[in-house]
CSV table of C-alpha atoms in Angstrom, one decimal:
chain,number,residue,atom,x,y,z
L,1,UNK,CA,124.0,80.7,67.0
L,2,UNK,CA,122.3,84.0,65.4
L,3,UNK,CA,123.6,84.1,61.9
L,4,UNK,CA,121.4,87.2,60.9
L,5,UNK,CA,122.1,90.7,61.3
L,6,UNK,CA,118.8,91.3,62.5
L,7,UNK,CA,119.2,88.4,65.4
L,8,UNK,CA,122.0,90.5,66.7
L,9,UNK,CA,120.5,93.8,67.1
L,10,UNK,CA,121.0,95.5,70.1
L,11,UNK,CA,120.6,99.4,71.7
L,12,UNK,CA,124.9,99.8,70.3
L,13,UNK,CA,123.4,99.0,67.4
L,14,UNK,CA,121.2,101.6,67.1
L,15,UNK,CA,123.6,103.6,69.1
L,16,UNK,CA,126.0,103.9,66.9
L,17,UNK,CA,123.9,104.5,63.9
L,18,UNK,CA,122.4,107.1,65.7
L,19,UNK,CA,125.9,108.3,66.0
L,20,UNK,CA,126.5,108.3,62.5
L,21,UNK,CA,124.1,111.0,61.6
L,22,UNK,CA,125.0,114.4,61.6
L,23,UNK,CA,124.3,116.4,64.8
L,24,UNK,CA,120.9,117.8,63.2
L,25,UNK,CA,119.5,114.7,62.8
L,26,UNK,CA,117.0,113.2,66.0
L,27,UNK,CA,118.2,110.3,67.9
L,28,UNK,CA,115.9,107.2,66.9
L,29,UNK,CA,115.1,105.2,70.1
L,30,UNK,CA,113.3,101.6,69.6
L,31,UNK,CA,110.2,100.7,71.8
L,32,UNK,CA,109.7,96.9,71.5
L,33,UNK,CA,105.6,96.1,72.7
L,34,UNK,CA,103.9,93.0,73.5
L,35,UNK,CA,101.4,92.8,70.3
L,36,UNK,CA,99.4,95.1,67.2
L,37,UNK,CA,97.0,96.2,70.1
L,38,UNK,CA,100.2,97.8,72.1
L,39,UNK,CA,101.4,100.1,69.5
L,40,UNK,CA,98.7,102.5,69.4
L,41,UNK,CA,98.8,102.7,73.7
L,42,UNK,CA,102.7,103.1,73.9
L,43,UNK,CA,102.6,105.5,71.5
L,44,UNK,CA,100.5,107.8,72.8
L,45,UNK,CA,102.8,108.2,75.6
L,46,UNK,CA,106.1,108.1,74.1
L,47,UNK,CA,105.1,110.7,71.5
L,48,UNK,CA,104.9,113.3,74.4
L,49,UNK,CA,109.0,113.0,74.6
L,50,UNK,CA,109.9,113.5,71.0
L,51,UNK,CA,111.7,116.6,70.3
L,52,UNK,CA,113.9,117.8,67.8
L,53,UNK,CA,116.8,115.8,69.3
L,54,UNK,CA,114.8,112.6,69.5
L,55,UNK,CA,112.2,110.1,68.3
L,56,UNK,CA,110.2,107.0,69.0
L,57,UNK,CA,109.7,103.8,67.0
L,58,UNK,CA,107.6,101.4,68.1
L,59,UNK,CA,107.9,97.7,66.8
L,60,UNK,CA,107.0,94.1,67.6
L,61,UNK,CA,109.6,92.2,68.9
L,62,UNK,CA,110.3,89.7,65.9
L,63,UNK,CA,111.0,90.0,61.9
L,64,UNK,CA,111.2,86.4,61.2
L,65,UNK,CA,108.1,84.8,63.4
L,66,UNK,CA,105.0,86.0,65.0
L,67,UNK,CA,106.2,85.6,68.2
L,68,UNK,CA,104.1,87.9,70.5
L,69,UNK,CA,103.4,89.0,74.1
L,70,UNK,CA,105.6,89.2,76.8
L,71,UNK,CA,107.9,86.1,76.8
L,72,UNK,CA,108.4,87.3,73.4
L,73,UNK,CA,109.7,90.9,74.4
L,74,UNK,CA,111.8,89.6,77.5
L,75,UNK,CA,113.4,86.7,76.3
L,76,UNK,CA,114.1,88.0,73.3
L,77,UNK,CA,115.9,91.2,74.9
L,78,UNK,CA,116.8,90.8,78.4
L,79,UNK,CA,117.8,87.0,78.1
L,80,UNK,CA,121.2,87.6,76.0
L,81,UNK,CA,122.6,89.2,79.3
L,82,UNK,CA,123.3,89.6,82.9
L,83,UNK,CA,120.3,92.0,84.8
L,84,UNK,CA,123.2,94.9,85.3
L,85,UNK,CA,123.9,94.9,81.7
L,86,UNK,CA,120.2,94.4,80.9
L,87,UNK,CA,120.7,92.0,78.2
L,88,UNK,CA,120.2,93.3,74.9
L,89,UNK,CA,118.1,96.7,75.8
L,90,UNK,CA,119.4,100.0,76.6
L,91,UNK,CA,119.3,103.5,76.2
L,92,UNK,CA,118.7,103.6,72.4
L,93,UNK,CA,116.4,100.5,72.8
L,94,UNK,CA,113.5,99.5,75.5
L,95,UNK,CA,111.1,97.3,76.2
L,96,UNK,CA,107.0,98.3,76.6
L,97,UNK,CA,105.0,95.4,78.5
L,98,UNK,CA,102.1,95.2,80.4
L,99,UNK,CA,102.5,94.8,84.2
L,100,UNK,CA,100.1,91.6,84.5
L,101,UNK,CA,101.0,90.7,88.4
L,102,UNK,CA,104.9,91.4,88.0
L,103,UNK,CA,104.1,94.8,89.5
L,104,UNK,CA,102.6,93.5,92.4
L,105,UNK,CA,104.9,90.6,92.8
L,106,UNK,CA,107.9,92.9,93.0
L,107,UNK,CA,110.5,90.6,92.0
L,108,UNK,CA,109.7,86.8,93.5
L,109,UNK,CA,109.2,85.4,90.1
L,110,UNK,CA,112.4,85.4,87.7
L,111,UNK,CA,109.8,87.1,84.7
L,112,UNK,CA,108.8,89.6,87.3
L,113,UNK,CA,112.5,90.8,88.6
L,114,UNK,CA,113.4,91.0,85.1
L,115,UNK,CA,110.4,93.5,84.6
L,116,UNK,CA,111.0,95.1,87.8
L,117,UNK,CA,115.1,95.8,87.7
L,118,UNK,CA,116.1,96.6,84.5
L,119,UNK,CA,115.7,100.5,83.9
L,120,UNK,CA,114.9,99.9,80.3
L,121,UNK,CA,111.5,97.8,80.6
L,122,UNK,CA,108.3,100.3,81.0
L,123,UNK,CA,105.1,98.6,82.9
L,124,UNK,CA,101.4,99.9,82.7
L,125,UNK,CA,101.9,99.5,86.3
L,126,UNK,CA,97.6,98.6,86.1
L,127,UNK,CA,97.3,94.6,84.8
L,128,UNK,CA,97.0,95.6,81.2
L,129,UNK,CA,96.4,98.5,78.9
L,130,UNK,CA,92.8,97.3,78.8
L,131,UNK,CA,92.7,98.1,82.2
L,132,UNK,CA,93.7,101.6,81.6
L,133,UNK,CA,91.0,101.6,78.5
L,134,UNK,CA,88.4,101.2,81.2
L,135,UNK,CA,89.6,104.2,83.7
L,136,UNK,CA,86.4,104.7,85.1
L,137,UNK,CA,86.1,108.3,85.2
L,138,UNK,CA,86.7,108.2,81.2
L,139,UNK,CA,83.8,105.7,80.7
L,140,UNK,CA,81.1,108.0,80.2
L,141,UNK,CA,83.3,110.0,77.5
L,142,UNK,CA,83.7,106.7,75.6
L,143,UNK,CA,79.5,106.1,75.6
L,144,UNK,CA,78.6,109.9,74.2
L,145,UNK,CA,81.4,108.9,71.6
L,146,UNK,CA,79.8,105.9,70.8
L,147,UNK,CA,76.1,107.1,70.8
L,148,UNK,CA,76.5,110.8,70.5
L,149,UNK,CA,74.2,111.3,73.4
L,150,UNK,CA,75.6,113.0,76.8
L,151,UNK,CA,72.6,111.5,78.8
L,152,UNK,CA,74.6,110.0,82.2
L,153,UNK,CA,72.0,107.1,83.1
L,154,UNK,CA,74.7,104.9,84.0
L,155,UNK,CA,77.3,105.8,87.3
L,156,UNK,CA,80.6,103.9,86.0
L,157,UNK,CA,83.1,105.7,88.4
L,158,UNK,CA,80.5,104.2,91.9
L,159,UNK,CA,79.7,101.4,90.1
L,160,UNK,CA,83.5,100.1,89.7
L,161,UNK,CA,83.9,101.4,93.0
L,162,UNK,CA,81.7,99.3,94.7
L,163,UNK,CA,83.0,96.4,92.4
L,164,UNK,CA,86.4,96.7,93.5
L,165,UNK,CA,85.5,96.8,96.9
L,166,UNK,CA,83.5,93.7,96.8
L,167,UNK,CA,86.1,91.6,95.0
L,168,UNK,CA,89.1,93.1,97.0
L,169,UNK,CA,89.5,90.7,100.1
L,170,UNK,CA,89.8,88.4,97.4
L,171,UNK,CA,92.1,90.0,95.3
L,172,UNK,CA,95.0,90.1,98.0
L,173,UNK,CA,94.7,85.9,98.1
L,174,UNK,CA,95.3,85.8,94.6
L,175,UNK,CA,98.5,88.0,94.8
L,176,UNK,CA,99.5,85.8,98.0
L,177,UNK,CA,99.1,83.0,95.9
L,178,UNK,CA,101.3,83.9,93.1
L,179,UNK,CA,103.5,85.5,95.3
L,180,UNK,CA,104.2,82.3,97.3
L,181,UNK,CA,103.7,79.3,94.7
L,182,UNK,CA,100.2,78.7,95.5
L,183,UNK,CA,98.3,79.4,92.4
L,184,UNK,CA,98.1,76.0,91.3
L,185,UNK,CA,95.5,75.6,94.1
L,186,UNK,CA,94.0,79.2,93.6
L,187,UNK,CA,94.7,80.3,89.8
L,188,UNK,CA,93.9,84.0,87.6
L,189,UNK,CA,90.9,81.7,86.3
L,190,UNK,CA,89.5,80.7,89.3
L,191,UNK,CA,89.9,84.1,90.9
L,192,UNK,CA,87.8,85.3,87.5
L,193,UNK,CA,85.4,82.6,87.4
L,194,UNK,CA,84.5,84.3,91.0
L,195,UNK,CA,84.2,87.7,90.3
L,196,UNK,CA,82.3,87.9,87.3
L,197,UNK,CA,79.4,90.0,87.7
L,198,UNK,CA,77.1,87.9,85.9
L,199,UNK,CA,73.9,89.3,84.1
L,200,UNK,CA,73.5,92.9,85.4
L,201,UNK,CA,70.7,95.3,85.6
L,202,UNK,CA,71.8,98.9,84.4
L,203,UNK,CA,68.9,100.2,86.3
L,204,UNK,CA,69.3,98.7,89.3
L,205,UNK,CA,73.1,97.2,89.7
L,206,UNK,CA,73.0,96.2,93.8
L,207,UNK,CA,71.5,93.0,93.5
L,208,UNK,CA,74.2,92.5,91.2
L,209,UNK,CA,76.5,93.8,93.7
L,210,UNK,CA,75.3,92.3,96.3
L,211,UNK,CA,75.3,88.1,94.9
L,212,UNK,CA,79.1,89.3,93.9
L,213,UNK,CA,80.0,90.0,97.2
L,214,UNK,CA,78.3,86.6,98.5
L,215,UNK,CA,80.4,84.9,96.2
L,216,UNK,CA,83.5,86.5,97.2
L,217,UNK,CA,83.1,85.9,100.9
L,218,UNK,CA,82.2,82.4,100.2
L,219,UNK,CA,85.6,82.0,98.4
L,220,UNK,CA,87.5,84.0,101.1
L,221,UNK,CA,86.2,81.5,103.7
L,222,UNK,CA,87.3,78.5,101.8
L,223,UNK,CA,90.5,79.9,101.6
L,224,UNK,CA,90.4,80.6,105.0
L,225,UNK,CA,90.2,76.9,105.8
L,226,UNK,CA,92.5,75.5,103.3
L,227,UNK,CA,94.9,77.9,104.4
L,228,UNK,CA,94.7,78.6,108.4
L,229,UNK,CA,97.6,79.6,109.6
L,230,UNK,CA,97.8,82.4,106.3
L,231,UNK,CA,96.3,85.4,108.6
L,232,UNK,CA,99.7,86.8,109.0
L,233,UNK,CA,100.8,86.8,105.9
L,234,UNK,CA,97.6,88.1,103.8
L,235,UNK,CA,97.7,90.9,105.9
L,236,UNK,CA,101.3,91.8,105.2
L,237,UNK,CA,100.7,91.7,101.6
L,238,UNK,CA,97.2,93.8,101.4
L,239,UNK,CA,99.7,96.4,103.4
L,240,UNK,CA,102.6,95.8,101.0
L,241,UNK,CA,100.1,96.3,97.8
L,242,UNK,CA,97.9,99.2,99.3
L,243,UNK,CA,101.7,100.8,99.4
L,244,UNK,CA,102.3,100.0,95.7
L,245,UNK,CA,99.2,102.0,94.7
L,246,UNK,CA,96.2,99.3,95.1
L,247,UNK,CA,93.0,100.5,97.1
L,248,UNK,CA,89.9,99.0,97.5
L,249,UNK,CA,88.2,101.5,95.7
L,250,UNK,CA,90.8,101.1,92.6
L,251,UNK,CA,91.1,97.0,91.9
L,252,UNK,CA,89.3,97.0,89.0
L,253,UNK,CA,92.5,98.2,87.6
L,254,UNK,CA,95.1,95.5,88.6
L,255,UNK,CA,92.6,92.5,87.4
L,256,UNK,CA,93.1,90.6,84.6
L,257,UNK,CA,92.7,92.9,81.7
L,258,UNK,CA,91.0,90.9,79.3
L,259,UNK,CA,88.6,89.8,82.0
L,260,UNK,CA,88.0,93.3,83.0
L,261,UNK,CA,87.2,94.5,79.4
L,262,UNK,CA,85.2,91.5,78.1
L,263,UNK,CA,83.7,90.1,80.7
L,264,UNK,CA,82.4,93.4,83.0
L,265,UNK,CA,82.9,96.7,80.9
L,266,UNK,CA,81.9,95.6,77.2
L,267,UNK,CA,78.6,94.2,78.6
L,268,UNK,CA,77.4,97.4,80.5
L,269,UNK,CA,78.2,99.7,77.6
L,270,UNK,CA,76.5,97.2,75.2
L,271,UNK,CA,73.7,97.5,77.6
L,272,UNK,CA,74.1,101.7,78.9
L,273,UNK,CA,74.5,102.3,74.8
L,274,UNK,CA,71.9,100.4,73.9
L,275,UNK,CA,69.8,102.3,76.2
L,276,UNK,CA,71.2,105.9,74.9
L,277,UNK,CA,71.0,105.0,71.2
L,278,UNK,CA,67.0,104.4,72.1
L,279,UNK,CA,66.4,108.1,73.3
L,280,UNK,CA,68.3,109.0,70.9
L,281,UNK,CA,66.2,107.2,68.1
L,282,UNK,CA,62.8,107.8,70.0
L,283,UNK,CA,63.6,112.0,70.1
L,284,UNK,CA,64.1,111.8,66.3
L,285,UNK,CA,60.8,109.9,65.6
L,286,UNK,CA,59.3,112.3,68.1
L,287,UNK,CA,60.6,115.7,66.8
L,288,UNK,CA,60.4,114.7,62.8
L,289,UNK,CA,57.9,117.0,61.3
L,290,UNK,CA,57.1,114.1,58.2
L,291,UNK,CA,58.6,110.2,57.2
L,292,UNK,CA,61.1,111.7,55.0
L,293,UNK,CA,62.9,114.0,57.3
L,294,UNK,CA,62.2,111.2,59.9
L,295,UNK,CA,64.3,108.8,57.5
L,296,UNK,CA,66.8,110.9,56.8
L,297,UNK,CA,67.9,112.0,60.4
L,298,UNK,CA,67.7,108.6,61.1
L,299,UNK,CA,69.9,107.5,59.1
L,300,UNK,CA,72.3,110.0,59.6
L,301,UNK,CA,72.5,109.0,62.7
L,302,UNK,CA,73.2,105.6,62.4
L,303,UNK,CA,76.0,106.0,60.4
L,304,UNK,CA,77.5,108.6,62.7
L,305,UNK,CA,77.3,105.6,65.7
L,306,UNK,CA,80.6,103.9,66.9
L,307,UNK,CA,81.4,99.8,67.7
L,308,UNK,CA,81.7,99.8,71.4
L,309,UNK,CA,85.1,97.5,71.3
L,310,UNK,CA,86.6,100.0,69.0
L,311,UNK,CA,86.0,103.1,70.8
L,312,UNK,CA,87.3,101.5,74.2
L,313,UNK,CA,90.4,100.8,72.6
L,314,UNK,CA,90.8,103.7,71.5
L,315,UNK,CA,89.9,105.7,74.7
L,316,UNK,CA,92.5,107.8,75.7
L,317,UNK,CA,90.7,109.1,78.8
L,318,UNK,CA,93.5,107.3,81.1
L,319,UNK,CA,95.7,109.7,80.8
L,320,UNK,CA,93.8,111.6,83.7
L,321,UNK,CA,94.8,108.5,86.0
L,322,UNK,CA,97.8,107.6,88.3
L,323,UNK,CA,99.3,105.0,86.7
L,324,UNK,CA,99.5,106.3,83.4
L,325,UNK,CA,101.1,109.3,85.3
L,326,UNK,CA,103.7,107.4,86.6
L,327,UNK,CA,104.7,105.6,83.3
L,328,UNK,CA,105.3,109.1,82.2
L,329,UNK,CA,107.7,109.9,85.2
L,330,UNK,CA,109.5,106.5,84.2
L,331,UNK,CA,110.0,107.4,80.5
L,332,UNK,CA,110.8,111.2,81.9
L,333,UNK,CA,113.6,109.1,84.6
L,334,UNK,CA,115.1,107.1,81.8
L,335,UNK,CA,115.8,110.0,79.3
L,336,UNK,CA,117.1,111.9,82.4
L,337,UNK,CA,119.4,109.7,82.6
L,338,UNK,CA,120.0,108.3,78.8
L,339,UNK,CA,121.1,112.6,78.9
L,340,UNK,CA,123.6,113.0,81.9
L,341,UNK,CA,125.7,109.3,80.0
L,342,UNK,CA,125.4,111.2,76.8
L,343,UNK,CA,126.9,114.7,78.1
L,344,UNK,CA,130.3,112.9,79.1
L,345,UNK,CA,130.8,111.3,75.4
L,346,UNK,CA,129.6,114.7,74.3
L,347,UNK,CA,132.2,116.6,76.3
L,348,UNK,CA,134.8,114.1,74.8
L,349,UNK,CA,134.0,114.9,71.1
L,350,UNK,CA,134.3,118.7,71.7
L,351,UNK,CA,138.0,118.9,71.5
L,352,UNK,CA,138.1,117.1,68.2
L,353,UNK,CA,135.3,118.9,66.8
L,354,UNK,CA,137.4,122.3,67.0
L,355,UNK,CA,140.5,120.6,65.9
L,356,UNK,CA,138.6,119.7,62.5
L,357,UNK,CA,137.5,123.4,62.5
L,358,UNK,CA,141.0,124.5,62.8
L,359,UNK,CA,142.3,121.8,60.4
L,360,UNK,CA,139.8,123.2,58.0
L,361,UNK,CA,140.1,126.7,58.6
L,362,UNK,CA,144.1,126.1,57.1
L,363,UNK,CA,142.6,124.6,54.4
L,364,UNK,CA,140.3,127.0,53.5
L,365,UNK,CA,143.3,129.6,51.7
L,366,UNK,CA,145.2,126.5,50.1
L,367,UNK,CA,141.9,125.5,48.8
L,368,UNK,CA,141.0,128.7,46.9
């Protein structure tokens, strides 16, 4: 039994020490994340709704441990009650998770009904916020930040293109197989061991391309065997997915995320950066007039370079793509509606707040 204060919090908690400030003050709302790497994401798009009534705080989801991720985040907040009640959240407190497969499963696991009924629990709607980090379109941005050189020798937005249309046939078995109970015979890590690139020339991806998507229809045909009578149901559920926002074109972004960022993004920019800091290095030596001035811009140079793994993370770029478009809808849906409960309660206090004006208005003469 929770014998702390802080085991006990809840949104009425905060509700009603919001209520206790005067009416100038901004409503404090608490955004509970998955882990340190969360705060800076969620953040950036709950920022966008503060106002002078209202403000974001975004926290981990335990004072006492370092419990993170999130089990941590649900359990934690939507296991102290019933779904309609949605446990401990509500319209002074949420929940900020990443989507992992819950999106996509829409409710046939208990974890991923709890992520996908309860209005107070945001999703990145993509895997993970690494996926978002690696929005193709922004990846070019992210290498002329790193290397301050705007030379495109790299095509990220065909490239993951053609990636995610190699690996996609074999995407929808791994969402049939976590949608039915099945992933013990086809797990995330087997899916992954499948569809990594390997050793990648930036010059000349295809043959990359091309051994991926050997391996993928090799893996597609074993599945096919193992599972024969399965033709009906994969294609109900590449329909059912292409409907929740998946394409073929776009399923780099509902991957695993770490997967996606370590495994097939870091190593290209390590590789297109690489490249770029070269030219970079060989127009200096070439343009210097002496050694000195040669030194000298080349050392300023080098100090003004970025760490590729810090500059990702920090790439905002996503904001340009649909998913992080409809996270904003959500967060715009629930403060709709945290509004219209708030007007009624509002309404109520009027009539006492002119009473106490009258009252004090008597007062006034006896007072001086």
């Amino acid at each position: 039994m929770a014998n702390r204060l802080k085991d006990n919090l809840n949104s009425r908690y905060f509700e009603a020490a919001n209520s206790l400030k005067s009416k100038q003050s901004r409503q404090r709302i608490v955004a509970y994340v998955e882990s340190y790497d969360d705060v800076y994401f969620w953040r950036t798009v709950l920022s966008q709704f503060e106002d002078d009534t209202r403000y974001f705080e975004v926290m981990l989801p335990s004072h006492r441990k370092l419990e993170r991720g999130k089990k941590a985040v649900l359990m934690n907040f939507l296991d102290d009650g019933d779904m309609k009640d949605a446990g401990r959240l509500g319209r002074s407190m949420i929940a900020c998770v990443d989507a992992d497969y819950d999106y996509l499963l829409q409710g046939a696991t208990p974890q991923s009904k709890r992520v996908m009924d309860s209005p107070y629990v945001f999703h990145t709607y993509a895997y993970a916020i690494e996926n978002l980090q690696c929005y193709a379109p922004s990846l070019h941005d992210t290498c002329v930040a790193i290397t301050l050189n705007d030379h495109r020798i790299f095509d990220f937005v065909d490239y993951l293109r053609q990636y995610s249309e190699a690996v996609f046939p074999l995407f929808v078995w791994s969402v049939w197989a976590y949608r039915t109970g099945h992933h013990n015979k086809f797990s995330l890590s087997d899916f992954n061991r499948v569809v990594d690139p390997g050793n990648m020339n930036i010059m000349e991806p295809q043959p990359s391309l091309d051994h991926l998507r050997r391996k993928v229809n090799t893996k597609v045909r074993q599945l096919q065997t193992e599972f024969p009578g399965n033709k009906e149901a994969y294609l109900r559920i590449k329909e059912d997915i292409k409907t929740l926002g998946v394409t073929p074109q776009t399923t780099y972004l509902y991957i695993q995320g770490h997967h996606l960022f370590d495994t097939v993004i870091v190593p290209i920019l390590n590789k297109v950066c690489n490249r770029l800091r070269q030219e970079r290095q060989d127009e200096i030596s070439r343009m210097a007039r002496h050694h000195t001035q040669r030194t000298n811009e080349m050392s300023c140079y080098e100090h003004s370079l970025q760490d590729i793994r810090q500059m990702l993370r920090k790439n905002t770029g996503y904001s340009r793509s649909p998913q992080y478009q409809q996270i904003q809808r959500d967060v715009k849906k629930y403060l709709s509606t945290v509004n219209s409960q708030l007007s009624p309660v509002n309404s109520q206090l009027s009539p006492v707040n002119s009473q106490l004006s009258t009252v004090n208005s008597q007062l006034s003469p006896v007072n001086s």
